[in-house]
PDB file of C-alpha atoms in Angstrom:
ATOM      1  CA  UNK D   1     -95.422 -26.750 -39.689  1.00 52.00           C
ATOM      2  CA  UNK D   2     -92.762 -24.590 -41.940  1.00 64.00           C
ATOM      3  CA  UNK D   3     -93.993 -23.033 -44.908  1.00 70.00           C
ATOM      4  CA  UNK D   4     -92.022 -23.564 -48.191  1.00 86.00           C
ATOM      5  CA  UNK D   5     -90.157 -20.904 -49.776  1.00 90.00           C
ATOM      6  CA  UNK D   6     -91.395 -19.803 -52.997  1.00 91.00           C
ATOM      7  CA  UNK D   7     -88.264 -19.725 -55.500  1.00 94.00           C
ATOM      8  CA  UNK D   8     -88.605 -16.860 -58.141  1.00 93.00           C
ATOM      9  CA  UNK D   9     -86.583 -16.469 -60.612  1.00 95.00           C
ATOM     10  CA  UNK D  10     -87.171 -12.573 -62.370  1.00 89.00           C
ATOM     11  CA  UNK D  11     -88.237  -9.486 -61.432  1.00 81.00           C
ATOM     12  CA  UNK D  12     -91.336 -10.600 -63.592  1.00 82.00           C
ATOM     13  CA  UNK D  13     -92.033 -13.389 -61.181  1.00 86.00           C
ATOM     14  CA  UNK D  14     -91.509 -10.761 -57.801  1.00 80.00           C
ATOM     15  CA  UNK D  15     -94.107  -8.578 -59.282  1.00 74.00           C
ATOM     16  CA  UNK D  16     -96.300 -11.316 -59.948  1.00 80.00           C
ATOM     17  CA  UNK D  17     -96.079 -13.285 -56.712  1.00 78.00           C
ATOM     18  CA  UNK D  18     -96.702 -10.108 -54.710  1.00 73.00           C
ATOM     19  CA  UNK D  19     -99.068  -8.116 -57.565  1.00 66.00           C
ATOM     20  CA  UNK D  20     -98.473  -5.370 -56.100  1.00 54.00           C
ATOM     21  CA  UNK D  21     -99.877  -1.813 -58.469  1.00 43.00           C
ATOM     22  CA  UNK D  22     -96.375   1.111 -59.552  1.00 45.00           C
ATOM     23  CA  UNK D  23     -93.756  -1.173 -57.735  1.00 51.00           C
ATOM     24  CA  UNK D  24     -95.040  -0.917 -54.040  1.00 51.00           C
ATOM     25  CA  UNK D  25     -94.822  -3.639 -51.689  1.00 53.00           C
ATOM     26  CA  UNK D  26     -95.895  -4.277 -48.185  1.00 54.00           C
ATOM     27  CA  UNK D  27     -92.734  -4.270 -45.575  1.00 50.00           C
ATOM     28  CA  UNK D  28     -95.034  -8.164 -44.060  1.00 53.00           C
ATOM     29  CA  UNK D  29     -94.993  -9.232 -47.136  1.00 65.00           C
ATOM     30  CA  UNK D  30     -91.784 -10.539 -47.955  1.00 83.00           C
ATOM     31  CA  UNK D  31     -90.521 -13.850 -45.535  1.00 88.00           C
ATOM     32  CA  UNK D  32     -90.164 -17.326 -47.133  1.00 91.00           C
ATOM     33  CA  UNK D  33     -88.302 -16.786 -50.677  1.00 93.00           C
ATOM     34  CA  UNK D  34     -85.543 -18.127 -52.722  1.00 96.00           C
ATOM     35  CA  UNK D  35     -84.590 -14.902 -54.914  1.00 94.00           C
ATOM     36  CA  UNK D  36     -82.480 -16.150 -57.713  1.00 96.00           C
ATOM     37  CA  UNK D  37     -81.684 -12.658 -59.058  1.00 94.00           C
ATOM     38  CA  UNK D  38     -79.439  -9.672 -57.795  1.00 92.00           C
ATOM     39  CA  UNK D  39     -81.978  -8.161 -55.704  1.00 86.00           C
ATOM     40  CA  UNK D  40     -81.459  -4.133 -55.861  1.00 82.00           C
ATOM     41  CA  UNK D  41     -83.417  -2.096 -53.553  1.00 74.00           C
ATOM     42  CA  UNK D  42     -83.510   0.980 -55.504  1.00 69.00           C
ATOM     43  CA  UNK D  43     -85.106  -0.847 -58.766  1.00 65.00           C
ATOM     44  CA  UNK D  44     -87.784  -2.494 -56.428  1.00 62.00           C
ATOM     45  CA  UNK D  45     -88.497   0.058 -55.304  1.00 61.00           C
ATOM     46  CA  UNK D  46     -89.271  -0.765 -51.201  1.00 64.00           C
ATOM     47  CA  UNK D  47     -91.330   0.961 -48.824  1.00 66.00           C
ATOM     48  CA  UNK D  48     -89.430   3.872 -46.630  1.00 77.00           C
ATOM     49  CA  UNK D  49     -88.534   0.488 -44.360  1.00 78.00           C
ATOM     50  CA  UNK D  50     -89.456  -3.126 -44.801  1.00 82.00           C
ATOM     51  CA  UNK D  51     -88.673  -6.425 -43.334  1.00 88.00           C
ATOM     52  CA  UNK D  52     -87.674  -9.538 -44.729  1.00 91.00           C
ATOM     53  CA  UNK D  53     -87.666 -12.985 -42.820  1.00 93.00           C
ATOM     54  CA  UNK D  54     -86.842 -16.478 -43.380  1.00 95.00           C
ATOM     55  CA  UNK D  55     -85.494 -15.524 -46.794  1.00 95.00           C
ATOM     56  CA  UNK D  56     -82.124 -16.977 -49.169  1.00 97.00           C
ATOM     57  CA  UNK D  57     -80.692 -14.366 -51.927  1.00 97.00           C
ATOM     58  CA  UNK D  58     -78.775 -16.693 -54.050  1.00 97.00           C
ATOM     59  CA  UNK D  59     -77.516 -13.133 -55.977  1.00 96.00           C
ATOM     60  CA  UNK D  60     -75.856 -10.397 -54.774  1.00 95.00           C
ATOM     61  CA  UNK D  61     -78.154  -7.847 -52.509  1.00 93.00           C
ATOM     62  CA  UNK D  62     -77.660  -4.310 -52.997  1.00 89.00           C
ATOM     63  CA  UNK D  63     -78.954  -1.412 -50.873  1.00 85.00           C
ATOM     64  CA  UNK D  64     -77.986   2.066 -52.383  1.00 79.00           C
ATOM     65  CA  UNK D  65     -80.636   3.876 -51.549  1.00 84.00           C
ATOM     66  CA  UNK D  66     -79.960   7.153 -49.363  1.00 88.00           C
ATOM     67  CA  UNK D  67     -82.097   6.855 -46.920  1.00 90.00           C
ATOM     68  CA  UNK D  68     -84.616   4.526 -45.045  1.00 90.00           C
ATOM     69  CA  UNK D  69     -86.704   4.972 -42.127  1.00 92.00           C
ATOM     70  CA  UNK D  70     -86.296   1.364 -40.335  1.00 93.00           C
ATOM     71  CA  UNK D  71     -85.153  -2.029 -41.694  1.00 92.00           C
ATOM     72  CA  UNK D  72     -85.166  -5.874 -39.976  1.00 95.00           C
ATOM     73  CA  UNK D  73     -83.277  -8.696 -41.674  1.00 96.00           C
ATOM     74  CA  UNK D  74     -84.517 -11.771 -39.812  1.00 97.00           C
ATOM     75  CA  UNK D  75     -83.203 -15.218 -40.588  1.00 97.00           C
ATOM     76  CA  UNK D  76     -81.768 -14.366 -43.988  1.00 98.00           C
ATOM     77  CA  UNK D  77     -79.419 -16.642 -45.577  1.00 98.00           C
ATOM     78  CA  UNK D  78     -77.539 -13.970 -48.250  1.00 98.00           C
ATOM     79  CA  UNK D  79     -75.057 -16.447 -50.077  1.00 98.00           C
ATOM     80  CA  UNK D  80     -73.429 -13.673 -52.349  1.00 97.00           C
ATOM     81  CA  UNK D  81     -71.798 -10.020 -51.397  1.00 96.00           C
ATOM     82  CA  UNK D  82     -74.080  -7.694 -49.909  1.00 95.00           C
ATOM     83  CA  UNK D  83     -73.947  -4.552 -50.671  1.00 92.00           C
ATOM     84  CA  UNK D  84     -74.433  -1.378 -48.350  1.00 91.00           C
ATOM     85  CA  UNK D  85     -73.212   2.102 -49.480  1.00 91.00           C
ATOM     86  CA  UNK D  86     -74.656   5.298 -48.493  1.00 92.00           C
ATOM     87  CA  UNK D  87     -77.686   4.531 -46.692  1.00 93.00           C
ATOM     88  CA  UNK D  88     -78.459   6.960 -43.872  1.00 95.00           C
ATOM     89  CA  UNK D  89     -81.434   4.402 -41.609  1.00 95.00           C
ATOM     90  CA  UNK D  90     -83.137   6.820 -39.764  1.00 96.00           C
ATOM     91  CA  UNK D  91     -84.249   4.532 -37.038  1.00 96.00           C
ATOM     92  CA  UNK D  92     -83.715   1.081 -36.451  1.00 97.00           C
ATOM     93  CA  UNK D  93     -81.373  -1.639 -38.285  1.00 97.00           C
ATOM     94  CA  UNK D  94     -81.519  -4.738 -36.872  1.00 97.00           C
ATOM     95  CA  UNK D  95     -80.052  -8.373 -38.099  1.00 98.00           C
ATOM     96  CA  UNK D  96     -81.167 -11.437 -36.160  1.00 98.00           C
ATOM     97  CA  UNK D  97     -79.990 -14.382 -37.197  1.00 98.00           C
ATOM     98  CA  UNK D  98     -78.288 -13.482 -40.103  1.00 98.00           C
ATOM     99  CA  UNK D  99     -75.950 -15.324 -42.821  1.00 98.00           C
ATOM    100  CA  UNK D 100     -73.810 -13.089 -44.885  1.00 98.00           C
ATOM    101  CA  UNK D 101     -71.553 -15.929 -46.768  1.00 98.00           C
ATOM    102  CA  UNK D 102     -70.451 -13.761 -49.493  1.00 96.00           C
ATOM    103  CA  UNK D 103     -68.520 -10.684 -48.666  1.00 93.00           C
ATOM    104  CA  UNK D 104     -70.750  -7.661 -47.347  1.00 93.00           C
ATOM    105  CA  UNK D 105     -69.827  -3.878 -48.028  1.00 90.00           C
ATOM    106  CA  UNK D 106     -70.830  -1.366 -45.792  1.00 92.00           C
ATOM    107  CA  UNK D 107     -69.507   1.318 -47.281  1.00 93.00           C
ATOM    108  CA  UNK D 108     -70.728   4.957 -45.070  1.00 95.00           C
ATOM    109  CA  UNK D 109     -73.631   3.467 -43.315  1.00 95.00           C
ATOM    110  CA  UNK D 110     -75.377   5.475 -40.874  1.00 97.00           C
ATOM    111  CA  UNK D 111     -77.416   4.150 -38.711  1.00 98.00           C
ATOM    112  CA  UNK D 112     -79.937   7.033 -36.240  1.00 98.00           C
ATOM    113  CA  UNK D 113     -81.302   4.899 -33.396  1.00 98.00           C
ATOM    114  CA  UNK D 114     -80.065   1.049 -32.427  1.00 98.00           C
ATOM    115  CA  UNK D 115     -78.044  -1.342 -34.861  1.00 98.00           C
ATOM    116  CA  UNK D 116     -78.860  -4.419 -34.115  1.00 98.00           C
ATOM    117  CA  UNK D 117     -76.402  -7.842 -34.704  1.00 98.00           C
ATOM    118  CA  UNK D 118     -77.675 -10.947 -33.292  1.00 98.00           C
ATOM    119  CA  UNK D 119     -76.415 -14.383 -34.115  1.00 98.00           C
ATOM    120  CA  UNK D 120     -75.535 -13.256 -36.677  1.00 98.00           C
ATOM    121  CA  UNK D 121     -72.516 -14.984 -38.746  1.00 98.00           C
ATOM    122  CA  UNK D 122     -69.995 -13.126 -41.400  1.00 98.00           C
ATOM    123  CA  UNK D 123     -68.189 -15.343 -42.937  1.00 98.00           C
ATOM    124  CA  UNK D 124     -65.788 -13.446 -45.199  1.00 97.00           C
ATOM    125  CA  UNK D 125     -63.868  -9.955 -43.947  1.00 96.00           C
ATOM    126  CA  UNK D 126     -65.994  -7.419 -43.286  1.00 96.00           C
ATOM    127  CA  UNK D 127     -64.864  -3.967 -43.237  1.00 96.00           C
ATOM    128  CA  UNK D 128     -67.731  -1.753 -41.434  1.00 97.00           C
ATOM    129  CA  UNK D 129     -65.789   1.739 -43.431  1.00 97.00           C
ATOM    130  CA  UNK D 130     -66.976   5.372 -42.108  1.00 97.00           C
ATOM    131  CA  UNK D 131     -69.866   3.546 -40.587  1.00 97.00           C
ATOM    132  CA  UNK D 132     -71.259   5.904 -38.019  1.00 98.00           C
ATOM    133  CA  UNK D 133     -73.461   4.472 -35.372  1.00 98.00           C
ATOM    134  CA  UNK D 134     -75.221   7.664 -33.424  1.00 98.00           C
ATOM    135  CA  UNK D 135     -76.907   5.380 -31.070  1.00 98.00           C
ATOM    136  CA  UNK D 136     -75.828   2.210 -29.471  1.00 98.00           C
ATOM    137  CA  UNK D 137     -74.569  -0.724 -31.489  1.00 98.00           C
ATOM    138  CA  UNK D 138     -75.263  -4.121 -30.496  1.00 98.00           C
ATOM    139  CA  UNK D 139     -73.213  -7.089 -31.475  1.00 98.00           C
ATOM    140  CA  UNK D 140     -74.359 -10.075 -29.339  1.00 98.00           C
ATOM    141  CA  UNK D 141     -73.577 -13.649 -30.207  1.00 98.00           C
ATOM    142  CA  UNK D 142     -72.095 -12.664 -33.360  1.00 98.00           C
ATOM    143  CA  UNK D 143     -69.598 -14.789 -35.065  1.00 98.00           C
ATOM    144  CA  UNK D 144     -66.796 -13.259 -37.793  1.00 98.00           C
ATOM    145  CA  UNK D 145     -64.860 -16.412 -38.986  1.00 97.00           C
ATOM    146  CA  UNK D 146     -62.166 -13.614 -41.115  1.00 97.00           C
ATOM    147  CA  UNK D 147     -60.947 -10.259 -39.970  1.00 97.00           C
ATOM    148  CA  UNK D 148     -63.353  -8.238 -38.991  1.00 97.00           C
ATOM    149  CA  UNK D 149     -62.002  -4.043 -39.334  1.00 97.00           C
ATOM    150  CA  UNK D 150     -63.997  -0.891 -37.963  1.00 98.00           C
ATOM    151  CA  UNK D 151     -62.154   1.546 -40.380  1.00 98.00           C
ATOM    152  CA  UNK D 152     -63.183   5.136 -39.387  1.00 98.00           C
ATOM    153  CA  UNK D 153     -66.091   3.944 -37.495  1.00 98.00           C
ATOM    154  CA  UNK D 154     -68.078   6.267 -35.474  1.00 98.00           C
ATOM    155  CA  UNK D 155     -69.440   5.019 -32.301  1.00 98.00           C
ATOM    156  CA  UNK D 156     -71.222   7.727 -30.846  1.00 97.00           C
ATOM    157  CA  UNK D 157     -72.874   5.689 -28.620  1.00 97.00           C
ATOM    158  CA  UNK D 158     -72.188   2.627 -26.413  1.00 96.00           C
ATOM    159  CA  UNK D 159     -70.638  -0.029 -28.568  1.00 97.00           C
ATOM    160  CA  UNK D 160     -71.779  -3.318 -27.116  1.00 97.00           C
ATOM    161  CA  UNK D 161     -69.779  -6.565 -27.952  1.00 98.00           C
ATOM    162  CA  UNK D 162     -71.364  -9.350 -26.048  1.00 97.00           C
ATOM    163  CA  UNK D 163     -70.269 -13.405 -26.335  1.00 98.00           C
ATOM    164  CA  UNK D 164     -69.495 -11.716 -30.074  1.00 98.00           C
ATOM    165  CA  UNK D 165     -66.413 -14.216 -31.503  1.00 98.00           C
ATOM    166  CA  UNK D 166     -63.835 -13.302 -33.854  1.00 98.00           C
ATOM    167  CA  UNK D 167     -62.096 -16.348 -35.347  1.00 97.00           C
ATOM    168  CA  UNK D 168     -59.506 -14.766 -36.983  1.00 96.00           C
ATOM    169  CA  UNK D 169     -58.502 -11.188 -36.537  1.00 96.00           C
ATOM    170  CA  UNK D 170     -60.042  -7.450 -35.010  1.00 98.00           C
ATOM    171  CA  UNK D 171     -59.145  -4.255 -35.389  1.00 98.00           C
ATOM    172  CA  UNK D 172     -60.219  -1.427 -33.463  1.00 98.00           C
ATOM    173  CA  UNK D 173     -57.542   0.981 -33.902  1.00 98.00           C
ATOM    174  CA  UNK D 174     -59.114   3.130 -36.329  1.00 98.00           C
ATOM    175  CA  UNK D 175     -62.157   3.775 -34.894  1.00 98.00           C
ATOM    176  CA  UNK D 176     -63.411   6.923 -33.387  1.00 97.00           C
ATOM    177  CA  UNK D 177     -65.131   5.146 -29.577  1.00 96.00           C
ATOM    178  CA  UNK D 178     -66.802   8.926 -28.751  1.00 94.00           C
ATOM    179  CA  UNK D 179     -68.793   6.770 -25.528  1.00 88.00           C
ATOM    180  CA  UNK D 180     -67.852   3.736 -24.451  1.00 90.00           C
ATOM    181  CA  UNK D 181     -67.207   0.075 -25.788  1.00 95.00           C
ATOM    182  CA  UNK D 182     -68.179  -2.794 -23.389  1.00 95.00           C
ATOM    183  CA  UNK D 183     -66.834  -5.895 -24.215  1.00 95.00           C
ATOM    184  CA  UNK D 184     -68.092  -9.425 -21.890  1.00 94.00           C
ATOM    185  CA  UNK D 185     -67.849 -12.934 -23.043  1.00 95.00           C
ATOM    186  CA  UNK D 186     -66.095 -12.172 -26.009  1.00 96.00           C
ATOM    187  CA  UNK D 187     -64.002 -14.502 -27.906  1.00 96.00           C
ATOM    188  CA  UNK D 188     -60.641 -13.200 -29.838  1.00 95.00           C
ATOM    189  CA  UNK D 189     -57.306 -15.171 -30.199  1.00 89.00           C
ATOM    190  CA  UNK D 190     -54.050 -14.192 -30.550  1.00 90.00           C
ATOM    191  CA  UNK D 191     -54.406 -13.609 -34.501  1.00 92.00           C
ATOM    192  CA  UNK D 192     -51.548 -13.165 -37.148  1.00 90.00           C
ATOM    193  CA  UNK D 193     -51.823  -9.927 -39.015  1.00 93.00           C
ATOM    194  CA  UNK D 194     -49.527  -8.685 -41.475  1.00 91.00           C
ATOM    195  CA  UNK D 195     -45.649  -7.880 -42.090  1.00 85.00           C
ATOM    196  CA  UNK D 196     -45.649  -6.833 -45.233  1.00 86.00           C
ATOM    197  CA  UNK D 197     -47.181  -3.294 -45.271  1.00 90.00           C
ATOM    198  CA  UNK D 198     -44.659  -0.548 -46.415  1.00 86.00           C
ATOM    199  CA  UNK D 199     -45.969   2.182 -48.287  1.00 94.00           C
ATOM    200  CA  UNK D 200     -49.103   4.272 -47.392  1.00 95.00           C
ATOM    201  CA  UNK D 201     -50.728   3.413 -49.689  1.00 95.00           C
ATOM    202  CA  UNK D 202     -50.487  -0.285 -49.177  1.00 95.00           C
ATOM    203  CA  UNK D 203     -51.691   0.408 -45.843  1.00 96.00           C
ATOM    204  CA  UNK D 204     -54.993   2.055 -47.312  1.00 96.00           C
ATOM    205  CA  UNK D 205     -55.428  -0.780 -49.680  1.00 95.00           C
ATOM    206  CA  UNK D 206     -55.105  -3.029 -46.622  1.00 96.00           C
ATOM    207  CA  UNK D 207     -57.683  -1.260 -44.253  1.00 97.00           C
ATOM    208  CA  UNK D 208     -60.365  -0.239 -47.080  1.00 96.00           C
ATOM    209  CA  UNK D 209     -60.782  -2.871 -49.240  1.00 94.00           C
ATOM    210  CA  UNK D 210     -58.349  -6.033 -48.601  1.00 94.00           C
ATOM    211  CA  UNK D 211     -59.392  -6.325 -44.885  1.00 95.00           C
ATOM    212  CA  UNK D 212     -56.050  -6.940 -44.010  1.00 96.00           C
ATOM    213  CA  UNK D 213     -54.878  -6.262 -40.316  1.00 97.00           C
ATOM    214  CA  UNK D 214     -51.403  -4.665 -40.135  1.00 96.00           C
ATOM    215  CA  UNK D 215     -49.725  -5.356 -37.245  1.00 96.00           C
ATOM    216  CA  UNK D 216     -49.461  -2.000 -35.772  1.00 96.00           C
ATOM    217  CA  UNK D 217     -53.072  -1.746 -35.891  1.00 97.00           C
ATOM    218  CA  UNK D 218     -53.480  -5.242 -34.288  1.00 97.00           C
ATOM    219  CA  UNK D 219     -50.828  -3.677 -31.848  1.00 96.00           C
ATOM    220  CA  UNK D 220     -53.048  -0.881 -30.996  1.00 97.00           C
ATOM    221  CA  UNK D 221     -56.790  -3.036 -30.966  1.00 97.00           C
ATOM    222  CA  UNK D 222     -54.982  -4.652 -28.232  1.00 96.00           C
ATOM    223  CA  UNK D 223     -53.951  -2.036 -26.430  1.00 96.00           C
ATOM    224  CA  UNK D 224     -57.814  -0.543 -27.103  1.00 96.00           C
ATOM    225  CA  UNK D 225     -59.370  -3.922 -25.462  1.00 95.00           C
ATOM    226  CA  UNK D 226     -57.074  -3.948 -22.307  1.00 94.00           C
ATOM    227  CA  UNK D 227     -57.953  -0.070 -21.873  1.00 92.00           C
ATOM    228  CA  UNK D 228     -61.647  -0.681 -21.658  1.00 92.00           C
ATOM    229  CA  UNK D 229     -61.855  -4.027 -20.125  1.00 90.00           C
ATOM    230  CA  UNK D 230     -59.871  -2.835 -16.589  1.00 88.00           C
ATOM    231  CA  UNK D 231     -62.177  -0.211 -17.063  1.00 84.00           C
ATOM    232  CA  UNK D 232     -64.578  -2.309 -17.063  1.00 80.00           C
ATOM    233  CA  UNK D 233     -63.137  -4.189 -14.143  1.00 72.00           C
ATOM    234  CA  UNK D 234     -61.623  -7.155 -15.848  1.00 62.00           C
ATOM    235  CA  UNK D 235     -58.380  -7.086 -15.376  1.00 53.00           C
TER     236      UNK D 235
END
């Protein structure tokens, strides 16, 4: 029998729920909650590593600390925006069956061990902006319902896309691929790109903020995919 989720409406209720001292929450306790207020990791002062399981966040979720040891999200729904800014994860970053229903801002995120996305769904356009994957990154049975852009993203280890679904567009043209990308059973149609981008400013706005894929980026992305598939023997 599933444990019923408890609704929390403020920081005060959060503190009362955890009954912690000096703002210290144990990682294994962050589960079965419905959070009805903005969750700021820096303000709440979570420990240096944590797992969030079976929770629903009704408002925006921020991670704006500089460094964490590892993070693990499982069976989590974010109904509003999620913002990761300038974060270095020294260990693994795992997202298992996570639903990002608002916009997802991944700005200068650095993962030094495994970055693992499994059965995770991004509902809004998503930009991995200056994201750095030091070791392997896995997008397994993950779905992007809108454009996905890897703008200035570094793949230092292997990037593995297995059963990944791109409902709209994919932009790999500005990604820095230092090892290899393994593409298997990926779904990507011949999507519509933008011919309306004329100036350098419009181009930067499109690929770093608006998540619009220019036509030339689309062409380069398909060239990259063709090259990768040929190297894998999938012609």
